[in-house]
Tab-separated table of C-alpha atoms in Angstrom:
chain	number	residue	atom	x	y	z
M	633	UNK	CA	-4.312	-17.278	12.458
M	634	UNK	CA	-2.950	-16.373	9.264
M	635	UNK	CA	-3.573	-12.784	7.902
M	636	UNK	CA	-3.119	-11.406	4.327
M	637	UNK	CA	-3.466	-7.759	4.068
M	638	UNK	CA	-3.905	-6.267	0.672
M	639	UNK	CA	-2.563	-2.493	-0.128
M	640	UNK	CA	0.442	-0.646	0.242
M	641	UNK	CA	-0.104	2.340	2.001
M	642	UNK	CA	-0.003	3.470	5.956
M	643	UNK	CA	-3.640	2.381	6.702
M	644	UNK	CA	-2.194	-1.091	5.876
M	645	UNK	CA	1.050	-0.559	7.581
M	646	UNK	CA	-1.053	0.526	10.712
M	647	UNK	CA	-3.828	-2.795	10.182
M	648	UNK	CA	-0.126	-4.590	9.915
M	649	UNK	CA	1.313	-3.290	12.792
M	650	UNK	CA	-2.068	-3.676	15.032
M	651	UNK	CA	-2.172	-7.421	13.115
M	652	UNK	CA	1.816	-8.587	14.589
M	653	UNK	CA	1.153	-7.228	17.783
M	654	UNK	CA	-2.363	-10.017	17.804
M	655	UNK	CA	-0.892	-12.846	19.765
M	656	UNK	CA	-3.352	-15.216	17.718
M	657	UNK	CA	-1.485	-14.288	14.477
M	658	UNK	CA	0.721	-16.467	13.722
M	659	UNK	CA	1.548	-15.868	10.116
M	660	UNK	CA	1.158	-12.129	8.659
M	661	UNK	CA	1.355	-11.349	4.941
M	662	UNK	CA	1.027	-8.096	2.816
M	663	UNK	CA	0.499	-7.759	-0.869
M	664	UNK	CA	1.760	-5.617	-2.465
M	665	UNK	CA	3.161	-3.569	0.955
M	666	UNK	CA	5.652	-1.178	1.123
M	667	UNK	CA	9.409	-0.627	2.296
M	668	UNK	CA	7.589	-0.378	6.485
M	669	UNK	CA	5.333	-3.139	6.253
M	670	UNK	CA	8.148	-5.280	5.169
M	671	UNK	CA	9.325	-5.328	8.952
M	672	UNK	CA	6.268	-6.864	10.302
M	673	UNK	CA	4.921	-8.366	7.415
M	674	UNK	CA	6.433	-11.023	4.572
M	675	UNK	CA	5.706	-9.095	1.550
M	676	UNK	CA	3.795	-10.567	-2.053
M	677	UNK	CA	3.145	-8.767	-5.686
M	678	UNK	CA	-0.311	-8.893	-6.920
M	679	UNK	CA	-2.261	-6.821	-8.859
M	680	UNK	CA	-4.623	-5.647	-5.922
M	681	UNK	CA	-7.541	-4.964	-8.326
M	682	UNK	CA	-7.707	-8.595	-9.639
M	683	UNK	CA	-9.896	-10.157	-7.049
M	684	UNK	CA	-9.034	-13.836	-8.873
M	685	UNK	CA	-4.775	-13.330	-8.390
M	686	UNK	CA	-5.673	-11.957	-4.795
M	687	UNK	CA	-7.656	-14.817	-3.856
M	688	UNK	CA	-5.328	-17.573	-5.585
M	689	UNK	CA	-2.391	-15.735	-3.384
M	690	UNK	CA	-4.493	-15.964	-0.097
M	691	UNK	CA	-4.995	-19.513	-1.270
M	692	UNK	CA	-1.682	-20.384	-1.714
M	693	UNK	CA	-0.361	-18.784	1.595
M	694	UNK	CA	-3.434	-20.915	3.654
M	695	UNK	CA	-4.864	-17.869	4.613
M	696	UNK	CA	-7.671	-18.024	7.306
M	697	UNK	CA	-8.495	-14.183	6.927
M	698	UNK	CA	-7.969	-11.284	4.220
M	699	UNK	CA	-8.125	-7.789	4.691
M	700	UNK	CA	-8.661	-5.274	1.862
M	701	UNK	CA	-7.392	-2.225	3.056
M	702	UNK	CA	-8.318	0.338	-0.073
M	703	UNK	CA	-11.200	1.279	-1.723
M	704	UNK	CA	-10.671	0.790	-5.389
M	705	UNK	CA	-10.036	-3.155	-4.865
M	706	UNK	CA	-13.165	-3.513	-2.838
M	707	UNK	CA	-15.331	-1.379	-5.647
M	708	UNK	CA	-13.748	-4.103	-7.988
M	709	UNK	CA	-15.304	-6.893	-5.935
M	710	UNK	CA	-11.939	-8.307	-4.551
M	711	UNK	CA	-13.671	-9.468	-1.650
M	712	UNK	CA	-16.662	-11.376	-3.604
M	713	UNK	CA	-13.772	-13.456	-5.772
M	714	UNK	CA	-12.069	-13.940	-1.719
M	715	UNK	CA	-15.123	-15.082	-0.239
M	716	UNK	CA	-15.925	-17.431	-3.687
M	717	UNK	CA	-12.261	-18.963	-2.839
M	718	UNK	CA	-13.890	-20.104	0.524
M	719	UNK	CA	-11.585	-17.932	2.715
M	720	UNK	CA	-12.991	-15.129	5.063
M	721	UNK	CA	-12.468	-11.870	3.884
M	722	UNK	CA	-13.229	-8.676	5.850
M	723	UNK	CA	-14.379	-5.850	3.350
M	724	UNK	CA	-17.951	-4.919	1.590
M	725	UNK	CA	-19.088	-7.185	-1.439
M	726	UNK	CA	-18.391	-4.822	-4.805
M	727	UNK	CA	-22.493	-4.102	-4.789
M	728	UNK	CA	-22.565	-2.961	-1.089
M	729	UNK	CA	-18.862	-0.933	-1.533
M	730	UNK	CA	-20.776	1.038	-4.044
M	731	UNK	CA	-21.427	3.314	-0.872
M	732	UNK	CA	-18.335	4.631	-1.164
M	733	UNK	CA	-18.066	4.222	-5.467
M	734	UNK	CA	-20.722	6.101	-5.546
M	735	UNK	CA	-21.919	9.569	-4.111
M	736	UNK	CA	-25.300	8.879	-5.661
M	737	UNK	CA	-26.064	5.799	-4.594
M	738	UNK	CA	-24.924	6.583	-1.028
M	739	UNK	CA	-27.397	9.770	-1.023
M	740	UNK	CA	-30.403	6.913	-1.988
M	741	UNK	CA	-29.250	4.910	0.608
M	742	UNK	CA	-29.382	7.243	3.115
M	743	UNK	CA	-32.714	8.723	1.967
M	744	UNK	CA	-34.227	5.284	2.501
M	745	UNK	CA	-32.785	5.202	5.670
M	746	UNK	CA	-33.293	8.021	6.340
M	747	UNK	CA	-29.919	8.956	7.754
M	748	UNK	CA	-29.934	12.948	8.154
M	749	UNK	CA	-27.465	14.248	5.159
M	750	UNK	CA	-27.027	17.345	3.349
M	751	UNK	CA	-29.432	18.330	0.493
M	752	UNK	CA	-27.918	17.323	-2.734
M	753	UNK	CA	-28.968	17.234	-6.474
M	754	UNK	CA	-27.094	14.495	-9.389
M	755	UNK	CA	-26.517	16.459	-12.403
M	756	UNK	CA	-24.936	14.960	-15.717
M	757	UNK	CA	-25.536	17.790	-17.587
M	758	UNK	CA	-23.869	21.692	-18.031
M	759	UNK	CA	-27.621	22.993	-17.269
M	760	UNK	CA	-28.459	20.949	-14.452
M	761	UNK	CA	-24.855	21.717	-12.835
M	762	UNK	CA	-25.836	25.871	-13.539
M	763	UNK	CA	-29.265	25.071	-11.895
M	764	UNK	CA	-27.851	23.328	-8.702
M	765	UNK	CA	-24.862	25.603	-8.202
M	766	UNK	CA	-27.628	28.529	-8.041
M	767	UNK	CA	-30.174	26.720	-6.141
M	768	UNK	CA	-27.178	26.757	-3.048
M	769	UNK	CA	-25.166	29.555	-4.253
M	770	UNK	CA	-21.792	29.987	-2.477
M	771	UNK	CA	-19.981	27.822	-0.594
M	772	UNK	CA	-20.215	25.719	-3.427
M	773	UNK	CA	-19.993	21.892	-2.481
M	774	UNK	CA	-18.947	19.826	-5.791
M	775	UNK	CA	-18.150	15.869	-5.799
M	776	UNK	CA	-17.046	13.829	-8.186
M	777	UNK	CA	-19.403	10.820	-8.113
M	778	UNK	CA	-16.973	8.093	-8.171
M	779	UNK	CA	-13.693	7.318	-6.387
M	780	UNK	CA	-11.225	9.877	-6.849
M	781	UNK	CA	-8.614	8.773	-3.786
M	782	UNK	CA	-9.984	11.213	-1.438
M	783	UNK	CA	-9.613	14.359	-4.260
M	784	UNK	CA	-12.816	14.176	-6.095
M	785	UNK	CA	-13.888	17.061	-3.341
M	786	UNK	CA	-14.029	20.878	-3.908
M	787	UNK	CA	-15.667	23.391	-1.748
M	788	UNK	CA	-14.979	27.085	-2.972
M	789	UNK	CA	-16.650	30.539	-2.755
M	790	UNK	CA	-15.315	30.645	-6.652
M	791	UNK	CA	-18.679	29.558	-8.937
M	792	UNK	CA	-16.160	29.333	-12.005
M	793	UNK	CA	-13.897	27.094	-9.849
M	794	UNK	CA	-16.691	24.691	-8.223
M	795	UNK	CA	-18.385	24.470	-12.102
M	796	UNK	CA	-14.809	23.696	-13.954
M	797	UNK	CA	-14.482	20.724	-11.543
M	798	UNK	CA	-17.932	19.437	-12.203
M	799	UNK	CA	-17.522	19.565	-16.124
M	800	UNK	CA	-14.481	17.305	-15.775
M	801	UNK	CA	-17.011	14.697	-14.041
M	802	UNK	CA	-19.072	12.127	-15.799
M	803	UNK	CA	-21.243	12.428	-12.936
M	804	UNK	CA	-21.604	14.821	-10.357
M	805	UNK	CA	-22.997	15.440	-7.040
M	806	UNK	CA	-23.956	18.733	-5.662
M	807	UNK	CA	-25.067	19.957	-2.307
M	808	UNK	CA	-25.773	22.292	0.749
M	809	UNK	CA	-22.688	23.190	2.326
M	810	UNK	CA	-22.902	22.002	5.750
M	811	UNK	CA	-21.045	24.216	8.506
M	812	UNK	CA	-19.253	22.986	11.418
M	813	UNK	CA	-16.494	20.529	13.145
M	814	UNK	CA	-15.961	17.548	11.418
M	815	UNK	CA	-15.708	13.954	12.711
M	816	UNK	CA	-14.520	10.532	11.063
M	817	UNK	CA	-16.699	7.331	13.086
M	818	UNK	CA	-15.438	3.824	12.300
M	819	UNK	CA	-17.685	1.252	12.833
M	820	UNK	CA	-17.313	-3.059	11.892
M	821	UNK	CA	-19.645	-4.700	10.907
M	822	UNK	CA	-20.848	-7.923	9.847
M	823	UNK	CA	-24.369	-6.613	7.892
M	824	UNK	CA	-25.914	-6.638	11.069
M	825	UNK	CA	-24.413	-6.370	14.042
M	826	UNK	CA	-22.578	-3.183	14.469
M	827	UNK	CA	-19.429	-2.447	16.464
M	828	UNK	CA	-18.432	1.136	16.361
M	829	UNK	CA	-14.776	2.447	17.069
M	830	UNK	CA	-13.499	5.452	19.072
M	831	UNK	CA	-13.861	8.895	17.003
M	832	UNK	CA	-10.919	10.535	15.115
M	833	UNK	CA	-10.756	14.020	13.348
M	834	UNK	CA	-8.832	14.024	10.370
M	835	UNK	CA	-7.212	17.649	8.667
M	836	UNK	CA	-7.873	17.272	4.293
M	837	UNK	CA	-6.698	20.587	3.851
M	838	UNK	CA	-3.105	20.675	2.491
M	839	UNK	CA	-1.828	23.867	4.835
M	840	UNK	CA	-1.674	25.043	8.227
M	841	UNK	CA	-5.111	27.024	9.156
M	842	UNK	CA	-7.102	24.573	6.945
M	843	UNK	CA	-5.578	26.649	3.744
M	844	UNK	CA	-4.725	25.265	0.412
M	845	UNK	CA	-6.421	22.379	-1.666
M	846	UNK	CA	-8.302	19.341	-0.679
M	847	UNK	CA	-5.797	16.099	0.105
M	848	UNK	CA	-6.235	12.575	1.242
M	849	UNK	CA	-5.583	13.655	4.517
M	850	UNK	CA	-2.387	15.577	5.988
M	851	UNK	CA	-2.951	14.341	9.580
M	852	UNK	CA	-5.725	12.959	12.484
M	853	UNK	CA	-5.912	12.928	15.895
M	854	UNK	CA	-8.210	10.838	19.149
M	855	UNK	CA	-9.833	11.262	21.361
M	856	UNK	CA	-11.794	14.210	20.607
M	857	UNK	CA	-11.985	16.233	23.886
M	858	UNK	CA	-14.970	18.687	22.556
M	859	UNK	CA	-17.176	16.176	21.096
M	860	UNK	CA	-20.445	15.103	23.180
M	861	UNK	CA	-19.931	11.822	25.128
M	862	UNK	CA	-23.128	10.486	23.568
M	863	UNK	CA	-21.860	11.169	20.343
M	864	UNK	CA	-20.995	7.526	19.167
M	865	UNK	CA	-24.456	6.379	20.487
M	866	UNK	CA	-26.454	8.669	18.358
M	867	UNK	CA	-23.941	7.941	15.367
M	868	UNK	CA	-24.585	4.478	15.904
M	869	UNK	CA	-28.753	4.970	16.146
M	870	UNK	CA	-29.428	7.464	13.493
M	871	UNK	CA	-26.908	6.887	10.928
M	872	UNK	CA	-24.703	3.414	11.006
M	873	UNK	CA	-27.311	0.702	12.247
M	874	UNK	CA	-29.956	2.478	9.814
M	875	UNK	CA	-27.572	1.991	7.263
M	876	UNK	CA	-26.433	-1.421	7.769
M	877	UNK	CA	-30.514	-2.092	8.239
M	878	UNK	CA	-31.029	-0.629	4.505
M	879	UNK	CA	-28.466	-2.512	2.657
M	880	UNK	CA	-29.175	-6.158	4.143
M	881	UNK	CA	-33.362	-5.159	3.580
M	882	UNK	CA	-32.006	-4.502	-0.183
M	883	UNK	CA	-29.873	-7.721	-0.343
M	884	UNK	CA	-26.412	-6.077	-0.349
M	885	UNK	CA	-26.044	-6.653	3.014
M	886	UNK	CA	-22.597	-4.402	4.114
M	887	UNK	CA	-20.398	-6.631	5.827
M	888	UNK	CA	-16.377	-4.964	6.352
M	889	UNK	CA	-15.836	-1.470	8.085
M	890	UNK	CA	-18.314	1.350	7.373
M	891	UNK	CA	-16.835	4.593	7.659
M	892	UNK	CA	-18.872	7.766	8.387
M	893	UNK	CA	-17.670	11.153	7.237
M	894	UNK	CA	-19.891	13.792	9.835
M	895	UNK	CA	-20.332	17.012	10.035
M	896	UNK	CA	-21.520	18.585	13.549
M	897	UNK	CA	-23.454	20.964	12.225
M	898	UNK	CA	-26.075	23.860	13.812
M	899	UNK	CA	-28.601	21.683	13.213
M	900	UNK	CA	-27.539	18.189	14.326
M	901	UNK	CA	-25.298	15.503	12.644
M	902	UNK	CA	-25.022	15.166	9.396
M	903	UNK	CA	-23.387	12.648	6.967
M	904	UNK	CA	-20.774	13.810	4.527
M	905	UNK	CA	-19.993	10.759	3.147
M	906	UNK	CA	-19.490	6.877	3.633
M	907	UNK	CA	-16.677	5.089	2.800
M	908	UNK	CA	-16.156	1.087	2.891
M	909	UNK	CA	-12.793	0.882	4.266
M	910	UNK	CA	-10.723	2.120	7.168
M	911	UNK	CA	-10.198	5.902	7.009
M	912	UNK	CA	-6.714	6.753	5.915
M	913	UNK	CA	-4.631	8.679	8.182
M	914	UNK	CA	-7.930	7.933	10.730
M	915	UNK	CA	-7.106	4.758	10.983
M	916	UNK	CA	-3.657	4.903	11.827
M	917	UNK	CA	-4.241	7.113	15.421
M	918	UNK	CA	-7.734	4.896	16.183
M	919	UNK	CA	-5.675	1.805	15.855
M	920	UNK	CA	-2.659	3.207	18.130
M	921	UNK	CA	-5.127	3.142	20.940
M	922	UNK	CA	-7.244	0.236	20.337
M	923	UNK	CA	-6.114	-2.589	22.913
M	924	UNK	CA	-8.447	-5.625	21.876
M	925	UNK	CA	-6.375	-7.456	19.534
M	926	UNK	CA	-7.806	-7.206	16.375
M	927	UNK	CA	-7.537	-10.028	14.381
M	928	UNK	CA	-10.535	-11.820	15.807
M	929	UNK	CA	-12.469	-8.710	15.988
M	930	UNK	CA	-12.297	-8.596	12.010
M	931	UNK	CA	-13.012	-12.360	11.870
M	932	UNK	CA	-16.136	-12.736	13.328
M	933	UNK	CA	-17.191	-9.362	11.184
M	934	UNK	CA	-16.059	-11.687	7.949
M	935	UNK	CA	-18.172	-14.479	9.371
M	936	UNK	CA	-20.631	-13.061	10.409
M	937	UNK	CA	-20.731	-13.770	14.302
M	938	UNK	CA	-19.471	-10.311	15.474
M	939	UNK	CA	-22.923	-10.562	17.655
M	940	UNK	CA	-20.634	-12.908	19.851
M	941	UNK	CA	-17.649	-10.291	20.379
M	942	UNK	CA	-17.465	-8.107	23.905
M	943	UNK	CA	-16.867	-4.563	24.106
M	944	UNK	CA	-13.820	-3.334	22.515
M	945	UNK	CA	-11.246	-1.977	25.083
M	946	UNK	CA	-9.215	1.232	24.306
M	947	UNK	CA	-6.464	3.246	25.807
M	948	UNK	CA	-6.589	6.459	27.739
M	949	UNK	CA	-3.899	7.586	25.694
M	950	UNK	CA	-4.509	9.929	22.959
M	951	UNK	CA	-3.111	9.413	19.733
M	952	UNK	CA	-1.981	12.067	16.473
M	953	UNK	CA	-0.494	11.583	13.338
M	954	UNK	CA	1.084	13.564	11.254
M	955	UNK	CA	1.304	12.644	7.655
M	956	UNK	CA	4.835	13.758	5.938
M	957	UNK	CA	3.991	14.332	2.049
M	958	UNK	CA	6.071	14.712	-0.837
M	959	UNK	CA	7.036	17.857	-2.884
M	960	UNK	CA	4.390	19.172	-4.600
M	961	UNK	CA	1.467	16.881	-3.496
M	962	UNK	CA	-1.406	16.465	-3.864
M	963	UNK	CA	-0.270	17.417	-7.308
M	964	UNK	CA	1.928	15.509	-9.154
M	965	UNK	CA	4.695	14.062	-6.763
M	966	UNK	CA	7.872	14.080	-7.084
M	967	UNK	CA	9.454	10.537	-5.971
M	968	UNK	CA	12.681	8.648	-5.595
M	969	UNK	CA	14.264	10.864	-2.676
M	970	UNK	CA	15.795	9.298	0.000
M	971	UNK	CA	14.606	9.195	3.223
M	972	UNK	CA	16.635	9.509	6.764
M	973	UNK	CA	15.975	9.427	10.025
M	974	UNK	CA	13.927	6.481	10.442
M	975	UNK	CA	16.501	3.989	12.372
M	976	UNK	CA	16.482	7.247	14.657
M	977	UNK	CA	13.030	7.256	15.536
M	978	UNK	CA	12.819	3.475	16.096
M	979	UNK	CA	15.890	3.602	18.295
M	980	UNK	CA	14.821	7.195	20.317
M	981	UNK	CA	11.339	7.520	20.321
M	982	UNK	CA	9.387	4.169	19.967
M	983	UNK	CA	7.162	2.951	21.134
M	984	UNK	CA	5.530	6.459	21.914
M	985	UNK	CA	6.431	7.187	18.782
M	986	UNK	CA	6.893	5.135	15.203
M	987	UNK	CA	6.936	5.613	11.434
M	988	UNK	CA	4.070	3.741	9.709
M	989	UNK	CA	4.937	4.256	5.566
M	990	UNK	CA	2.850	5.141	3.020
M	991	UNK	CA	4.318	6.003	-0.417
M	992	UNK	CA	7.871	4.382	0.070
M	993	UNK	CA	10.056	1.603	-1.337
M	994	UNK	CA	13.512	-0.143	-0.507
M	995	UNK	CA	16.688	0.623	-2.863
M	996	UNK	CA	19.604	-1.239	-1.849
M	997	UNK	CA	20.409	-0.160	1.735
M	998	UNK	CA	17.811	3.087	1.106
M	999	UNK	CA	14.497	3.491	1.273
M	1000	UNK	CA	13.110	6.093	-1.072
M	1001	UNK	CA	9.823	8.081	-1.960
M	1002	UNK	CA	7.326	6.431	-3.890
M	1003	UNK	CA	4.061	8.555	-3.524
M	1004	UNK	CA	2.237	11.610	-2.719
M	1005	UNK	CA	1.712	10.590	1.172
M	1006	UNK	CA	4.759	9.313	2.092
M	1007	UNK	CA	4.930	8.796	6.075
M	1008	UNK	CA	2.810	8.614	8.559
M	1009	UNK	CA	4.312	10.154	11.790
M	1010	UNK	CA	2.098	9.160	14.451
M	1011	UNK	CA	2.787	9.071	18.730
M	1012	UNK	CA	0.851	8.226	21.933
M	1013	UNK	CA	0.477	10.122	24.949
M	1014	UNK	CA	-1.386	10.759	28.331
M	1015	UNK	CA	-2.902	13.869	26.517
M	1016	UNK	CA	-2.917	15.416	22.817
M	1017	UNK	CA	-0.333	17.617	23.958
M	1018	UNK	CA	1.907	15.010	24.779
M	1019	UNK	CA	1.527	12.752	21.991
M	1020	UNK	CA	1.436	15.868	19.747
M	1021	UNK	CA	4.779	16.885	21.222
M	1022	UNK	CA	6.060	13.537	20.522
M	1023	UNK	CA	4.876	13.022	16.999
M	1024	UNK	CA	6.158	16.315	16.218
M	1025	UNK	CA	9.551	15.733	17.735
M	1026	UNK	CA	9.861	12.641	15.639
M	1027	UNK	CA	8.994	14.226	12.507
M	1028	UNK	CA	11.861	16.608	13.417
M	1029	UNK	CA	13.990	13.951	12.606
M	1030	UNK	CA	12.770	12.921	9.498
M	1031	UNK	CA	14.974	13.884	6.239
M	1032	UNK	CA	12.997	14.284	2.495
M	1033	UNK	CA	14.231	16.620	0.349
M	1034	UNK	CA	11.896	18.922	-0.145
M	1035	UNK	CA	8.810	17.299	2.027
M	1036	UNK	CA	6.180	19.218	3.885
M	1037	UNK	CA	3.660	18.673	6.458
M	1038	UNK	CA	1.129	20.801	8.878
M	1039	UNK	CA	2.517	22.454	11.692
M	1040	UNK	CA	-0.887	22.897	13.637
M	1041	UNK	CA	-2.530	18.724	13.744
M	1042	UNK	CA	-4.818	18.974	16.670
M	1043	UNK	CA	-3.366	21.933	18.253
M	1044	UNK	CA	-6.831	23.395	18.764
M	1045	UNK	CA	-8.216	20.464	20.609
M	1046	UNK	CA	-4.635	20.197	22.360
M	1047	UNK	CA	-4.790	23.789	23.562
M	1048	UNK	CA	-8.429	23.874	24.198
């Protein structure tokens, strides 16, 4: 088979990596990639957003499947100008990826479906923003309705704080703050059928002890050694297949990866969010321990026979990442510093342990910072002790002026 993946970042270096190691890929392409994805991957420009140069490059490279790894290409209906081309493409149509474009329409979704969420109210207006923060009071739970690249999120005690954001939306949701651990589910689908993945906990926080403001993600870890074994299967009853159900019934049927933000609450599970795309750093410690190969997996989800696909088989080993982020994120990064240590990794600690890139690129003999995220660290073990102590070790080696990164990625579930 032959793969193009579109994106740049480590989700698509870890679909990449997962992708070479398919022994029924025989070709494996990445537009526009990154300085990592370069080693497993032959590397293309395209404007990822413009669903008609994407699909004339898949076209031109005879590809039999495309992945779109991010969000913002999918809400611009990459995948509907893919699929027009007559090539398979695994990700949501641009009407069902409004799940993930837009808080609202997710929270009418699920209210259809009735998928058990938090209590929410839409305001577009200063009054109706004063009305809802006071109708939940403090924590204050404020979302931007549309894509914001995992920071359109702020959950304060501070009413001033939690109403500035919402003035700087066109659109705004606001809801109940829901207490509790939080878990990321996975699931493929093909609008139908429904094929969920093993459970990940990711850490948005940007400082040790869950301090600090709201990131794309600063680390994950799986399995989850305190979650309830039936867990998946109640995911999968009350909140993905319901889901799926409600989008074919409205004719947007949801075909791509479904991703459900929970929260394990007092009073049962509830959905944060959805998004339509693998999880990002999620995906990258699911993937290490997924051992079906996954290129026909995604396949039959793009054409629509994922019905006829066994059980997926995973490793015992547990999996963390740990993401290393530039100075100053998740404000405004500074980029352009080289990096060291990577030949080091690959020729010490792999394969327990490898480098999958995020925000990098190549100069010369270098490779550099080019983002807010810019590595994702991320190790194997027989427990989350020992692949923590291995991705850890292997971050240790890492040089970038100036970087940071948590210190405590699943040391709680490791310890507990």
């Amino acid at each position: 088979m032959n793969v193009l993946v579109i994106g740049g970042g480590a989700r698509e270096h870890a679909l990449c990596r997962s992708l070479s190691l398919d022994p029924g890929v025989t070709a494996l392409h990445c537009a526009p990639g990154n300085a990592g994805i370069a080693e497993v991957a032959q590397l293309h420009p395209v404007d990822q957003l413009d669903g008609e140069a994407v699909a004339r490059l898949a076209t031109e490279l005879g590809a039999g499947l495309v992945v779109v790894g991010p969000e913002a290409p999918l809400v611009a209906g990459v995948a509907d100008a893919v699929r027009a081309a007559g090539i398979p493409c695994f990700g949501p149509s641009r009407e069902a990826a409004l799940l993930e474009g837009s808080k609202a329409f997710a929270k009418d979704v699920m209210a259809a479906a009735g998928v058990p969420t938090a209590r929410s109210y839409v305001c577009t207006t200063p009054e109706e923003i004063d009305e809802a923060l006071d109708a939940f009071g403090a924590p204050y739970v404020v979302k931007d309705d549309g894509l914001a690249a995992g920071k359109g999120v702020v959950v304060t005690e501070d009413v001033e704080a939690a109403r500035t954001h919402a003035l700087a939306c066109d659109r705004v949701v606001i809801e109940e703050f829901l207490d509790g651990p939080e878990v990321s589910l996975f699931a493929i689908t093909d609008g139908v059928t429904v094929l969920p993945l093993t459970p990940a906990q990711d850490f948005k926080r940007a400082l040790d002890g869950d301090e600090g403001p709201n990131t794309g993600g600063m680390g994950a870890y799986s399995p989850l050694p305190w979650a309830d074994p039936k867990l998946v299967d109640e995911v999968l009853a009350t909140v993905l297949q319901p889901t799926v159900d409600e989008l074919r019934r409205r004719g947007t049927p949801f075909s791509g990866l479904l991703y459900a933000g929970l929260a394990i609450t007092s009073r049962g599970v509830r959905v944060i969010e959805f998004n339509a795309r693998f999880g990002d750093p999620e995906t990258q410690v699911v993937l290490a321990r997924l051992k079906t190969p996954l290129a026909g997996v995604l396949l039959n989800a793009a054409n629509g026979t994922l019905d006829s696909e066994p059980p997926l088989n995973w490793r015992d080993d547990a999996a963390v990442t740990v993401v290393v982020a530039s100075h100053n994120y998740p404000g405004t990064p500074r980029t352009g510093d080289p990096i060291t240590g990577l030949d080091e990794i690959a020729a010490q600690d792999a394969p327990e342990a490898y480098v999958l890139h995020a925000g990098t690129k190549r100069e010369g003999d270098a490779v550099v910072s080019a983002g807010g995220r810019v590595l994702s660290v991320t190790a194997t073990g027989a427990d989350l002790a020992q692949a923590r102590e291995r991705a850890y070790a292997a971050v240790a080696r890492i040089g970038l002026d100036g970087s940071q990164h948590r210190t405590d990625i699943a040391r709680e579930a490791a310890e507990g």
